[in-house]
Amino acid sequence: MKFRIGWAALLAALALVFTVPNSAMAASATYYFKYYNTGGSASTWYTNDNSWGVNSSTGTGFVAMFDGEDWGNTSPVTTLPKKLSAISSSNTTWFSQTSSPASGSYYDATYDIFIDPTAGPTNRNSRNELMIWLNWSNTQPLASSYDANGNAVPTATNVSLGGRTWNIYEYNWPDGVSHTISYLDTSKSGWWSGSLTPFFNWGINGGYFTSAQYLNSIMAGWEFGPGSYTATSWGVAGF
């Protein structure tokens, strides 16, 4: 996950994502339970694949479950990495979440999906990141431009994908080859259930990557500030 919490945090995040692999710990017999602390105090918890999250007193960071390969860590049960061309459009994934952020704090409940010309690179992030924001507060996605008030400017608005409407933001990383595409649910529903193929196809049609590139990992969780964040279900199938 790549943070977007104001310019100071963005600069710190740039240093992190291009130099240091994220720490992680195993918890699930199927997925990988991943946590990265960026400041303050926070504790994660895991009961099962449908009950996990983070309690954050003063902390910031992210917590997520992932399927696939990330920085050399592989989930216990996975078919990833796999070329996008080999993925059936009938794939399914689901993520449902609740959140109780402290007053004035920020969070986003999001998928974080990584695609790259290389299967499972171990010395860097995958070049292409797709984020699917299902709910958020007091934060905004990375974008290629910002208005006079500092608000991220979307590339496209009210785009219909997978039976839902999204505002889409694009960001080109300073290395000249990496991209983040963020899909923000205009209804801020807090959940998703369905195929990820429409999101893959939007990036392919935009020329950001091709169907010959690899889907390396699918994560779901929170970039968080102080508060309590709980998953009520999580899963992927059909990849």
Coordinates of C-alpha atoms in Angstrom, one line a residue:
M1 CA 0.0 0.0 0.0
K2 CA 1.2 3.5 -0.8
F3 CA 0.1 6.2 1.5
R4 CA -1.6 9.4 0.4
I5 CA -2.1 11.5 3.6
G6 CA -0.7 14.9 2.7
W7 CA 2.6 15.9 1.2
A8 CA 4.8 15.2 4.2
A9 CA 3.4 11.6 4.5
L10 CA 3.6 11.2 0.7
L11 CA 7.3 12.0 0.7
A12 CA 7.9 9.6 3.5
A13 CA 5.9 6.9 1.7
L14 CA 7.9 7.5 -1.5
A15 CA 11.1 6.6 0.5
L16 CA 9.4 3.5 2.0
V17 CA 7.9 1.9 -1.1
F18 CA 11.0 2.3 -3.2
T19 CA 13.6 1.2 -0.6
V20 CA 12.2 -1.1 2.1
P21 CA 10.1 -4.3 1.7
N22 CA 7.0 -4.4 3.9
S23 CA 7.1 -6.6 7.0
A24 CA 4.5 -9.3 7.3
M25 CA 3.4 -12.2 9.5
A26 CA 1.6 -15.4 8.7
A27 CA -1.8 -15.9 10.3
S28 CA -4.2 -17.7 7.9
A29 CA -4.0 -21.1 6.5
T30 CA -5.1 -19.7 3.2
Y31 CA -3.9 -16.0 3.0
Y32 CA -1.1 -13.9 4.3
F33 CA -1.8 -11.4 7.1
K34 CA 0.3 -8.3 6.6
Y35 CA 0.9 -5.3 8.8
Y36 CA 3.2 -2.3 8.4
N37 CA 3.4 0.3 11.2
T38 CA 4.5 3.9 10.1
G39 CA 4.1 5.6 13.5
G40 CA 2.5 5.6 16.9
S41 CA 0.9 2.7 18.7
A42 CA -1.4 0.1 17.0
S43 CA -2.1 -3.6 17.5
T44 CA -3.5 -6.1 14.9
W45 CA -5.7 -9.1 15.6
Y46 CA -6.7 -12.1 13.6
T47 CA -9.4 -14.7 14.5
N48 CA -10.1 -16.2 11.1
D49 CA -10.3 -15.2 7.5
N50 CA -13.6 -13.4 8.2
S51 CA -12.6 -11.7 11.4
W52 CA -9.5 -9.6 11.6
G53 CA -8.4 -6.0 11.8
V54 CA -6.4 -3.4 13.8
N55 CA -7.0 -1.3 16.9
S56 CA -5.0 1.9 16.7
S57 CA -4.6 4.3 19.6
T58 CA -2.1 6.8 18.2
G59 CA -0.8 4.6 15.3
T60 CA -0.7 4.9 11.6
G61 CA 0.1 2.3 9.0
F62 CA -1.7 -0.5 7.1
V63 CA -3.0 -3.9 7.7
A64 CA -4.2 -6.3 5.0
M65 CA -4.8 -9.9 4.0
F66 CA -3.3 -10.9 0.7
D67 CA -3.4 -13.7 -1.8
G68 CA -0.4 -14.2 -4.0
E69 CA 3.2 -13.1 -3.8
D70 CA 4.6 -9.8 -2.4
W71 CA 8.3 -9.0 -1.7
G72 CA 9.1 -12.7 -1.6
N73 CA 6.3 -13.6 0.7
T74 CA 3.7 -16.0 -0.7
S75 CA 0.3 -16.8 0.8
P76 CA -0.1 -20.4 1.9
V77 CA -2.7 -21.3 -0.8
T78 CA -2.6 -19.4 -4.1
T79 CA -2.4 -19.7 -7.9
L80 CA -0.7 -16.3 -8.3
P81 CA 1.4 -14.9 -9.9
K82 CA -0.6 -15.5 -13.1
K83 CA -0.8 -13.7 -16.4
L84 CA -3.9 -11.5 -16.8
S85 CA -4.6 -13.3 -20.1
A86 CA -5.0 -16.6 -18.1
I87 CA -7.5 -15.2 -15.6
S88 CA -11.1 -16.0 -16.2
S89 CA -13.6 -13.1 -16.2
S90 CA -15.7 -15.2 -13.8
N91 CA -13.2 -14.7 -11.0
T92 CA -14.7 -13.5 -7.8
T93 CA -13.4 -11.6 -4.7
W94 CA -15.1 -10.1 -1.7
F95 CA -14.3 -7.7 1.1
S96 CA -16.6 -6.3 3.7
Q97 CA -15.4 -4.0 6.4
T98 CA -16.5 -1.8 9.3
S99 CA -14.6 1.1 10.8
S100 CA -14.7 3.4 13.8
P101 CA -12.0 6.0 13.3
A102 CA -11.3 8.5 16.0
S103 CA -12.7 11.9 15.4
G104 CA -10.7 13.8 12.9
S105 CA -8.5 10.8 11.9
Y106 CA -8.2 9.4 8.5
Y107 CA -8.5 5.9 6.9
D108 CA -9.3 4.2 3.7
A109 CA -10.7 0.7 3.3
T110 CA -9.2 -0.6 0.1
Y111 CA -8.1 -3.4 -2.2
D112 CA -4.4 -3.1 -3.2
I113 CA -3.7 -5.1 -6.3
F114 CA -0.2 -5.4 -8.0
I115 CA 0.5 -6.2 -11.6
D116 CA 4.0 -6.3 -13.2
P117 CA 5.9 -7.6 -16.3
T118 CA 7.8 -9.9 -13.9
A119 CA 6.2 -12.7 -11.9
G120 CA 6.7 -11.8 -8.2
P121 CA 9.6 -9.4 -8.1
T122 CA 11.4 -9.7 -4.8
N123 CA 13.5 -6.5 -4.8
R124 CA 10.8 -3.9 -5.6
N125 CA 7.1 -3.1 -5.8
S126 CA 5.2 -4.3 -8.8
R127 CA 5.1 -1.6 -11.4
N128 CA 1.3 -1.2 -11.5
E129 CA -0.9 -0.7 -8.5
L130 CA -4.7 -0.8 -8.6
M131 CA -6.5 0.4 -5.5
I132 CA -10.2 0.0 -5.1
W133 CA -11.4 2.3 -2.3
L134 CA -14.7 1.1 -0.7
N135 CA -14.9 3.7 2.1
W136 CA -12.6 6.5 3.4
S137 CA -12.5 9.5 5.7
N138 CA -10.2 12.6 5.7
T139 CA -7.9 11.4 3.0
Q140 CA -7.7 11.2 -0.7
P141 CA -6.0 9.1 -3.4
L142 CA -2.8 9.9 -5.2
A143 CA -3.4 11.8 -8.4
S144 CA -1.4 13.3 -11.2
S145 CA -2.9 16.8 -10.5
Y146 CA -4.5 18.7 -7.7
D147 CA -6.8 21.8 -7.8
A148 CA -6.1 25.1 -6.1
N149 CA -7.5 23.8 -2.8
G150 CA -5.2 20.7 -2.9
N151 CA -7.9 18.3 -3.8
A152 CA -7.0 15.4 -6.0
V153 CA -8.4 15.8 -9.6
P154 CA -9.9 12.6 -11.0
T155 CA -9.0 11.4 -14.5
A156 CA -12.6 10.1 -15.0
T157 CA -15.8 10.4 -13.1
N158 CA -18.9 8.3 -12.7
V159 CA -17.4 5.4 -14.6
S160 CA -19.5 2.2 -14.5
L161 CA -17.5 -0.9 -13.7
G162 CA -18.9 -4.2 -12.3
G163 CA -22.3 -2.7 -11.8
R164 CA -21.1 0.2 -9.7
T165 CA -20.1 3.8 -10.3
W166 CA -16.5 4.9 -9.7
N167 CA -14.3 8.1 -9.8
I168 CA -10.9 7.1 -11.1
Y169 CA -7.5 8.8 -10.3
E170 CA -4.2 8.1 -11.9
Y171 CA -0.7 8.8 -10.5
N172 CA 2.6 8.3 -12.3
W173 CA 5.5 7.6 -9.9
P174 CA 8.8 9.5 -10.3
D175 CA 10.6 6.4 -11.6
G176 CA 8.8 6.9 -14.9
V177 CA 7.5 3.3 -15.1
S178 CA 5.2 2.8 -12.1
H179 CA 1.6 3.8 -11.9
T180 CA -1.2 3.8 -9.3
I181 CA -4.8 3.7 -10.5
S182 CA -7.4 4.3 -7.7
Y183 CA -11.0 3.5 -8.2
L184 CA -13.2 5.3 -5.6
D185 CA -16.7 3.9 -5.0
T186 CA -19.0 6.9 -5.3
S187 CA -21.5 5.3 -2.9
K188 CA -18.7 4.6 -0.3
S189 CA -20.5 1.2 0.2
G190 CA -17.8 -0.4 2.4
W191 CA -17.9 -3.7 0.6
W192 CA -17.3 -5.4 -2.7
S193 CA -18.3 -8.8 -4.2
G194 CA -17.6 -9.7 -7.8
S195 CA -15.1 -10.0 -10.6
L196 CA -12.0 -7.8 -10.7
T197 CA -11.7 -8.2 -14.5
P198 CA -13.5 -4.8 -15.2
F199 CA -10.7 -3.0 -13.2
F200 CA -8.0 -4.9 -15.0
N201 CA -9.5 -4.1 -18.4
W202 CA -9.7 -0.4 -17.6
G203 CA -6.0 -0.3 -17.0
I204 CA -5.3 -2.4 -20.1
N205 CA -7.5 -0.1 -22.3
G206 CA -5.7 2.9 -20.8
G207 CA -2.3 1.5 -21.9
Y208 CA -0.9 1.2 -18.4
F209 CA -0.2 -2.6 -18.7
T210 CA -1.1 -5.5 -21.0
S211 CA -2.8 -8.8 -20.6
A212 CA 0.7 -10.4 -20.8
Q213 CA 1.7 -8.9 -17.5
Y214 CA 1.3 -10.8 -14.2
L215 CA -1.2 -10.4 -11.4
N216 CA 1.1 -10.9 -8.5
S217 CA -1.1 -10.2 -5.5
I218 CA -4.5 -9.1 -4.3
M219 CA -4.7 -7.5 -0.9
A220 CA -7.6 -6.0 1.1
G221 CA -7.4 -3.9 4.3
W222 CA -6.9 -0.4 5.7
E223 CA -4.5 2.5 5.5
F224 CA -5.4 3.8 8.9
G225 CA -5.1 6.5 11.5
P226 CA -6.4 6.1 15.1
G227 CA -9.5 4.0 15.4
S228 CA -10.8 0.4 15.1
Y229 CA -11.1 -1.4 11.8
T230 CA -12.7 -4.8 11.4
A231 CA -13.1 -7.2 8.5
T232 CA -16.4 -9.1 8.4
S233 CA -15.4 -11.2 5.3
W234 CA -12.5 -11.6 2.9
G235 CA -11.8 -14.0 0.1
V236 CA -10.7 -14.5 -3.5
A237 CA -11.5 -17.3 -5.9
G238 CA -11.3 -18.3 -9.5
F239 CA -7.8 -17.0 -10.2

